[in-house]
């Protein structure tokens, strides 16, 4: 029986890799079954199950909250998302990040000039260096 | 015995400090391992992602995504700065900021404006105080950062780039080299550096669902996200390593200080005893 390599990964971990005879996933345009020697294909996945059929006939299920499925002659790659993604959800996350920044800026005491910050940093670094020197002296 | 009591209290207090620094050191030492494991676990994703992007670029030569196109004149750049949430980690954050500030300064001298998004409490408070354009921030990622926490601020930058407000986006973080060495690094996020050598393509193209543009768009977005996520993990490992080293140095210093104080204490005690004896002897002689 012909087989194909399959990798399922998310940004946070490797979920599955091995040799399979069939991969079934929920593409954006509908359910997909990928058998070995499928034509090259790339699609986005909808949240749902990815099912792989192993060589010995066993099946394994993985849940993905979306992602991308790529089919190459020798390999099927699933790049799974770790979070539910939707345009408006992303939008909300972005505006939250912005709001966070605005909140920070709202209660900023007074805008320092870069030069001033540089001076403060230099001071901190000098202190660190002084500590370093002290540490060395102590060793002797 | 006047001085001895004070010295004893001082020794006690240094001992207490040492207890704290020891504990912090050991906590960080155990956390480094986990952070490194996470770093390793996230690598396959980035690798496969690069592979897919390479395939798409090879298969579909005529369409070029804006993320991959270099812009000629740069008027405004963005920085994604990753810092720690907590202090007591040596010079980790200040080295990064110092390097960054120098870069910002050159940009401003060339008339290029700078937008910043801050990840981590330290960057947020730092950039709040200086005159830069802070457009987004997220703090308290914790020990277990998740991509979901980063989506928002990355989108702020990506949108800025797509809409033409930003012409270049950089990522600043501390690269974890090993426990002793963390390197403050600035990588270019956008436009994505062109992938150099692609093997000669045989004639084929993908079946795209729904279409090439949309698929490429989400692949590249995910790719940038994975880069930032990777940076956050590197920075987390760096934080623990730097803290461990700093706290080890602090514990060692405390030990040394205790030694010195003990010596002073013994001397004072000895002097007091000698004085007492000579007083007794002197008194006995007088009788």
mmCIF file of C-alpha atoms in Angstrom, chain B residues 107-213:
data_model
loop_
_atom_site.group_PDB
_atom_site.id
_atom_site.type_symbol
_atom_site.label_atom_id
_atom_site.label_comp_id
_atom_site.label_asym_id
_atom_site.label_seq_id
_atom_site.Cartn_x
_atom_site.Cartn_y
_atom_site.Cartn_z
ATOM 1 C CA UNK B 107 16.678 56.969 12.474
ATOM 2 C CA UNK B 108 15.474 60.253 13.902
ATOM 3 C CA UNK B 109 18.552 62.076 12.691
ATOM 4 C CA UNK B 110 17.819 60.798 9.203
ATOM 5 C CA UNK B 111 14.270 62.096 9.485
ATOM 6 C CA UNK B 112 12.765 58.642 9.843
ATOM 7 C CA UNK B 113 10.033 58.323 12.408
ATOM 8 C CA UNK B 114 9.790 55.369 14.739
ATOM 9 C CA UNK B 115 6.782 53.385 15.954
ATOM 10 C CA UNK B 116 7.180 50.981 18.822
ATOM 11 C CA UNK B 117 5.159 48.099 20.140
ATOM 12 C CA UNK B 118 6.286 46.817 23.494
ATOM 13 C CA UNK B 119 6.088 43.272 24.782
ATOM 14 C CA UNK B 120 6.781 42.994 28.486
ATOM 15 C CA UNK B 121 6.412 45.349 31.410
ATOM 16 C CA UNK B 122 9.959 46.689 31.245
ATOM 17 C CA UNK B 123 9.706 47.814 27.637
ATOM 18 C CA UNK B 124 6.256 49.293 28.255
ATOM 19 C CA UNK B 125 7.445 51.478 31.127
ATOM 20 C CA UNK B 126 10.657 52.400 29.367
ATOM 21 C CA UNK B 127 9.087 53.541 26.126
ATOM 22 C CA UNK B 128 6.300 55.277 27.941
ATOM 23 C CA UNK B 129 8.864 57.678 29.280
ATOM 24 C CA UNK B 130 10.753 58.568 26.146
ATOM 25 C CA UNK B 131 9.535 60.463 23.165
ATOM 26 C CA UNK B 132 8.661 57.735 20.732
ATOM 27 C CA UNK B 133 5.404 56.684 19.224
ATOM 28 C CA UNK B 134 4.194 53.744 21.298
ATOM 29 C CA UNK B 135 1.408 52.167 19.272
ATOM 30 C CA UNK B 136 0.804 48.905 21.052
ATOM 31 C CA UNK B 137 1.754 46.967 24.106
ATOM 32 C CA UNK B 138 1.165 43.656 25.791
ATOM 33 C CA UNK B 139 2.500 42.641 29.168
ATOM 34 C CA UNK B 140 2.509 39.679 31.534
ATOM 35 C CA UNK B 141 2.981 36.891 29.055
ATOM 36 C CA UNK B 142 4.003 34.696 31.962
ATOM 37 C CA UNK B 143 6.059 31.526 31.917
ATOM 38 C CA UNK B 144 4.054 30.072 29.130
ATOM 39 C CA UNK B 145 3.681 32.603 26.329
ATOM 40 C CA UNK B 146 1.049 31.809 23.749
ATOM 41 C CA UNK B 147 0.765 32.923 20.167
ATOM 42 C CA UNK B 148 -2.748 34.141 20.940
ATOM 43 C CA UNK B 149 -1.331 36.779 23.297
ATOM 44 C CA UNK B 150 0.823 38.198 20.535
ATOM 45 C CA UNK B 151 -1.662 38.303 17.668
ATOM 46 C CA UNK B 152 -2.944 41.762 18.555
ATOM 47 C CA UNK B 153 0.300 43.671 18.611
ATOM 48 C CA UNK B 154 1.602 41.894 15.550
ATOM 49 C CA UNK B 155 -1.523 42.872 13.686
ATOM 50 C CA UNK B 156 -0.952 46.503 14.640
ATOM 51 C CA UNK B 157 2.414 46.325 12.906
ATOM 52 C CA UNK B 158 1.261 44.270 9.928
ATOM 53 C CA UNK B 159 -1.636 46.646 9.313
ATOM 54 C CA UNK B 160 0.755 49.564 9.516
ATOM 55 C CA UNK B 161 2.909 47.940 6.894
ATOM 56 C CA UNK B 162 0.087 46.984 4.533
ATOM 57 C CA UNK B 163 -1.471 50.424 4.749
ATOM 58 C CA UNK B 164 1.877 51.993 3.953
ATOM 59 C CA UNK B 165 2.363 53.781 7.255
ATOM 60 C CA UNK B 166 5.416 51.698 8.019
ATOM 61 C CA UNK B 167 8.104 50.877 5.505
ATOM 62 C CA UNK B 168 10.104 48.492 7.591
ATOM 63 C CA UNK B 169 9.481 46.487 10.751
ATOM 64 C CA UNK B 170 12.132 45.132 13.072
ATOM 65 C CA UNK B 171 12.092 42.697 15.958
ATOM 66 C CA UNK B 172 14.277 43.288 19.027
ATOM 67 C CA UNK B 173 14.888 40.609 21.600
ATOM 68 C CA UNK B 174 17.601 38.852 23.535
ATOM 69 C CA UNK B 175 18.841 35.836 21.658
ATOM 70 C CA UNK B 176 19.597 32.905 23.941
ATOM 71 C CA UNK B 177 23.063 31.691 22.980
ATOM 72 C CA UNK B 178 23.776 29.770 26.154
ATOM 73 C CA UNK B 179 23.346 30.226 29.876
ATOM 74 C CA UNK B 180 26.208 32.679 30.121
ATOM 75 C CA UNK B 181 25.657 34.578 26.878
ATOM 76 C CA UNK B 182 22.537 36.396 25.717
ATOM 77 C CA UNK B 183 22.841 38.539 22.665
ATOM 78 C CA UNK B 184 20.599 41.537 22.074
ATOM 79 C CA UNK B 185 19.450 41.127 18.529
ATOM 80 C CA UNK B 186 17.566 43.158 15.953
ATOM 81 C CA UNK B 187 16.049 41.198 13.085
ATOM 82 C CA UNK B 188 14.146 42.568 10.142
ATOM 83 C CA UNK B 189 10.595 41.238 10.123
ATOM 84 C CA UNK B 190 9.173 43.092 7.148
ATOM 85 C CA UNK B 191 9.705 43.090 4.294
ATOM 86 C CA UNK B 192 10.711 39.471 4.621
ATOM 87 C CA UNK B 193 14.283 39.045 3.494
ATOM 88 C CA UNK B 194 14.122 37.375 0.092
ATOM 89 C CA UNK B 195 14.728 33.655 0.228
ATOM 90 C CA UNK B 196 18.041 33.249 -1.539
ATOM 91 C CA UNK B 197 18.496 30.008 -3.387
ATOM 92 C CA UNK B 198 15.558 28.016 -4.611
ATOM 93 C CA UNK B 199 16.186 24.750 -6.359
ATOM 94 C CA UNK B 200 15.241 24.771 -9.991
ATOM 95 C CA UNK B 201 11.548 24.228 -10.265
ATOM 96 C CA UNK B 202 9.973 21.536 -12.265
ATOM 97 C CA UNK B 203 6.758 22.604 -13.864
ATOM 98 C CA UNK B 204 3.901 22.482 -11.449
ATOM 99 C CA UNK B 205 1.582 24.715 -9.538
ATOM 100 C CA UNK B 206 -0.588 24.314 -6.514
ATOM 101 C CA UNK B 207 -4.279 23.928 -6.466
ATOM 102 C CA UNK B 208 -5.159 26.937 -4.343
ATOM 103 C CA UNK B 209 -8.195 27.030 -2.148
ATOM 104 C CA UNK B 210 -9.650 29.636 -2.124
ATOM 105 C CA UNK B 211 -6.938 31.503 -4.098
ATOM 106 C CA UNK B 212 -3.223 32.191 -4.144
ATOM 107 C CA UNK B 213 -3.402 35.707 -2.738
#
